[in-house]
XYZ file of C-alpha atoms in Angstrom:
259
model
C 200.925 -31.110 146.428
C 200.130 -31.487 149.898
C 199.696 -35.138 151.134
C 196.490 -35.248 149.500
C 197.893 -35.096 145.926
C 201.131 -36.727 146.999
C 199.865 -39.885 145.005
C 199.630 -38.632 141.310
C 202.803 -37.119 141.713
C 204.804 -39.645 139.425
C 201.679 -39.950 137.152
C 202.272 -36.607 136.141
C 199.262 -34.403 137.366
C 198.279 -31.477 136.354
C 197.672 -28.270 138.646
C 195.654 -25.038 139.121
C 197.929 -21.978 140.010
C 196.453 -19.038 140.958
C 196.337 -15.310 140.467
C 194.560 -12.895 142.359
C 192.767 -10.328 141.491
C 194.588 -6.242 140.910
C 197.659 -8.366 140.661
C 205.431 -27.046 132.952
C 207.820 -30.819 132.670
C 207.976 -32.567 136.783
C 211.126 -32.328 138.649
C 212.557 -35.344 140.144
C 210.594 -35.467 143.925
C 213.686 -35.069 146.792
C 211.184 -35.860 149.347
C 209.560 -38.928 149.947
C 206.194 -39.361 149.610
C 204.170 -39.016 152.891
C 201.000 -40.620 154.474
C 197.267 -39.811 152.509
C 194.905 -37.117 153.950
C 193.283 -39.322 155.591
C 196.235 -38.908 158.929
C 195.929 -35.457 158.183
C 193.457 -33.350 160.483
C 190.466 -31.735 159.250
C 189.883 -28.615 157.937
C 190.013 -25.769 160.386
C 186.147 -24.260 160.942
C 186.618 -20.914 161.193
C 188.811 -18.625 158.684
C 191.337 -16.186 159.587
C 190.448 -13.148 157.756
C 191.210 -8.821 157.796
C 189.497 -7.102 159.952
C 185.745 -6.206 159.802
C 185.803 -3.931 156.584
C 189.233 -4.055 155.426
C 190.148 -5.686 151.949
C 191.867 -8.826 151.883
C 195.546 -8.143 151.197
C 197.174 -10.747 148.694
C 201.007 -11.285 147.680
C 202.378 -7.949 146.514
C 200.096 -6.028 148.718
C 197.296 -5.930 145.874
C 193.731 -6.057 146.632
C 191.375 -9.485 145.409
C 188.331 -6.980 144.409
C 187.969 -6.882 140.598
C 184.839 -5.586 138.898
C 182.607 -8.695 139.225
C 181.252 -9.219 142.132
C 181.042 -12.506 145.071
C 177.242 -12.387 144.328
C 177.046 -12.198 140.333
C 179.376 -14.972 139.889
C 177.507 -17.148 142.510
C 174.415 -16.346 141.365
C 175.466 -17.937 138.278
C 176.303 -21.467 139.983
C 172.791 -21.971 141.893
C 171.713 -24.824 139.087
C 174.022 -28.039 138.382
C 174.121 -29.206 134.384
C 176.174 -32.003 136.133
C 179.447 -33.311 133.338
C 181.176 -35.426 136.370
C 179.893 -38.894 136.242
C 179.234 -39.807 139.870
C 180.437 -37.096 142.799
C 183.870 -36.435 144.497
C 184.539 -36.410 148.166
C 186.204 -33.487 149.745
C 188.857 -36.159 152.104
C 189.289 -39.661 152.065
C 186.860 -39.960 155.043
C 183.797 -37.736 153.338
C 180.834 -39.008 151.544
C 180.975 -38.390 147.801
C 178.464 -35.332 146.956
C 180.655 -33.328 145.528
C 179.644 -32.369 141.454
C 181.223 -31.319 138.540
C 178.261 -28.944 136.901
C 179.086 -27.591 132.811
C 178.045 -23.512 132.295
C 178.776 -22.371 129.445
C 182.213 -21.379 129.173
C 183.101 -22.325 132.652
C 182.385 -25.752 134.918
C 182.126 -24.796 138.538
C 182.209 -27.286 141.822
C 181.706 -26.188 145.329
C 183.571 -28.030 147.660
C 186.174 -27.340 150.399
C 189.439 -25.693 150.688
C 192.205 -27.687 152.288
C 195.786 -26.015 152.034
C 198.096 -27.079 148.772
C 202.422 -26.003 149.917
C 204.262 -27.829 147.762
C 207.079 -26.783 145.116
C 209.502 -24.450 146.519
C 210.586 -24.538 149.763
C 209.956 -21.066 151.092
C 209.517 -19.720 155.350
C 205.948 -20.548 154.821
C 206.438 -23.832 152.882
C 208.414 -26.079 154.083
C 209.307 -29.548 156.125
C 208.612 -27.982 158.847
C 206.034 -25.876 158.611
C 204.358 -29.284 156.503
C 205.504 -32.317 157.359
C 203.788 -33.385 154.180
C 205.562 -31.388 151.934
C 206.847 -32.253 148.657
C 209.429 -29.965 146.011
C 207.689 -30.863 143.113
C 204.231 -29.789 141.543
C 202.601 -30.740 138.506
C 203.837 -27.870 136.371
C 206.031 -25.304 136.848
C 206.889 -21.940 135.636
C 208.384 -21.098 132.549
C 212.050 -21.510 134.168
C 211.451 -24.994 134.511
C 210.972 -24.337 138.722
C 208.605 -25.962 140.897
C 206.134 -23.492 141.714
C 205.533 -21.289 145.039
C 202.593 -21.826 146.851
C 203.346 -19.106 149.043
C 203.169 -16.594 146.789
C 201.361 -18.189 143.775
C 197.053 -18.247 144.007
C 196.731 -21.637 142.386
C 194.023 -25.045 142.839
C 194.487 -28.380 142.535
C 192.073 -30.027 140.140
C 191.687 -34.648 140.270
C 193.524 -36.565 137.823
C 191.735 -37.224 135.039
C 189.262 -40.638 136.035
C 186.060 -42.290 134.970
C 184.592 -39.269 137.468
C 185.582 -36.653 135.264
C 188.796 -35.545 132.816
C 189.234 -32.104 133.577
C 191.324 -32.267 129.681
C 188.271 -32.997 128.033
C 186.197 -30.115 129.416
C 188.871 -27.536 128.032
C 191.344 -27.234 130.895
C 194.842 -27.204 130.873
C 198.083 -26.516 133.728
C 197.315 -22.411 134.084
C 193.763 -22.599 133.191
C 192.367 -19.315 134.626
C 189.807 -19.931 138.139
C 187.822 -17.495 140.361
C 187.693 -18.985 143.535
C 185.165 -17.610 145.439
C 184.796 -17.824 149.843
C 183.012 -15.358 151.752
C 181.914 -12.986 149.411
C 185.775 -12.612 148.142
C 186.941 -13.613 145.074
C 190.219 -14.806 144.076
C 191.972 -15.486 140.970
C 193.834 -18.203 140.401
C 195.590 -20.817 137.990
C 195.537 -24.823 137.212
C 199.196 -25.526 139.097
C 198.851 -29.335 140.779
C 196.239 -32.370 140.392
C 195.502 -34.317 142.904
C 193.906 -38.055 143.834
C 191.053 -38.767 141.184
C 188.026 -39.184 144.115
C 188.830 -36.290 145.502
C 188.191 -32.553 145.082
C 188.905 -29.365 146.952
C 192.415 -27.691 147.061
C 194.047 -24.445 146.540
C 197.681 -22.828 147.282
C 198.720 -21.157 151.005
C 198.660 -17.605 149.064
C 195.121 -18.567 147.649
C 193.434 -18.974 150.537
C 195.239 -16.579 152.168
C 193.887 -14.129 150.204
C 190.350 -15.084 150.602
C 191.004 -14.452 154.125
C 191.200 -18.289 154.493
C 193.231 -20.174 157.582
C 196.301 -20.945 155.110
C 198.391 -23.200 157.671
C 199.022 -26.440 155.687
C 198.975 -28.469 158.357
C 195.038 -27.912 159.615
C 194.211 -24.866 158.074
C 191.464 -24.521 155.051
C 188.075 -24.769 155.571
C 185.759 -27.466 155.116
C 182.784 -25.774 153.027
C 181.793 -22.581 151.719
C 184.356 -22.524 148.184
C 183.093 -22.270 144.865
C 185.340 -23.222 142.020
C 185.007 -21.793 138.787
C 187.011 -23.133 136.018
C 187.372 -21.350 132.722
C 187.521 -22.997 129.423
C 189.992 -23.176 127.153
C 191.727 -19.689 128.441
C 194.983 -20.346 130.037
C 197.958 -17.682 131.176
C 201.206 -17.583 130.018
C 203.912 -17.730 131.745
C 202.216 -19.410 134.378
C 203.090 -17.717 137.410
C 202.045 -14.291 136.659
C 199.653 -13.759 138.492
C 198.806 -9.835 137.497
C 198.346 -11.611 133.780
C 195.328 -14.564 135.469
C 193.815 -11.235 137.354
C 193.035 -9.395 134.064
C 192.084 -13.147 131.930
C 189.821 -14.053 135.236
C 188.084 -10.206 135.250
C 187.710 -10.292 131.727
C 186.349 -14.571 131.906
C 184.456 -13.721 134.978
C 182.615 -10.714 132.877
C 181.317 -12.950 129.783
C 180.618 -15.953 132.659
C 178.720 -13.702 134.135
C 176.687 -12.465 130.851
C 176.513 -15.762 129.114
C 174.535 -17.966 132.059
């Protein structure tokens, strides 16, 4: 969890770790909590992606394309049957205008993407690259280690509140999500939770796989990201992106057929 999620760590939150197509026991914090996301730069307007005509490549060299297109998924998210009792903000200073919508087999929301670079210390995720870095995540790998945001695509969901309780929708740590941006689809898992009033965040690996600028300090995009989180389906072990991709693709086909 980066700065936007820091307030939820001690509460015992839940996250969404991700697994890209083709592809828990909270440890004590060793890094002090840092300022809120309101002090961070706003997400960049642009997105750094692969050259035109070239598919995005994620961790392990796997491509991000499955059997269900971004267009097919987005076509099923045009209308919103609002399940949240109110709206979320993209960041502290933004208006509350993001609803969580219900659907057959999933919930979805359309938001920005902030970058979560917490968990294991890596070349790209550490205190030098991210002044808001924390060495913990709400969920952990099967061996008890925190998640690796640099290599594991995951998303962050808001911790339960009067607005929405993700658990009531059949979502847990390790639940699978389809994350869509700029005609790309990446399958991720729920790996972390954030403040109860803010939504729209994913790991360094998820952003990179989507062609989004993954710099933990100032990266991300301010809008245009759709998150489809599937109900009552999770990956074990949580840190297996290939398993998340396979299950996610299967659930995406069902989502398209039933909505």
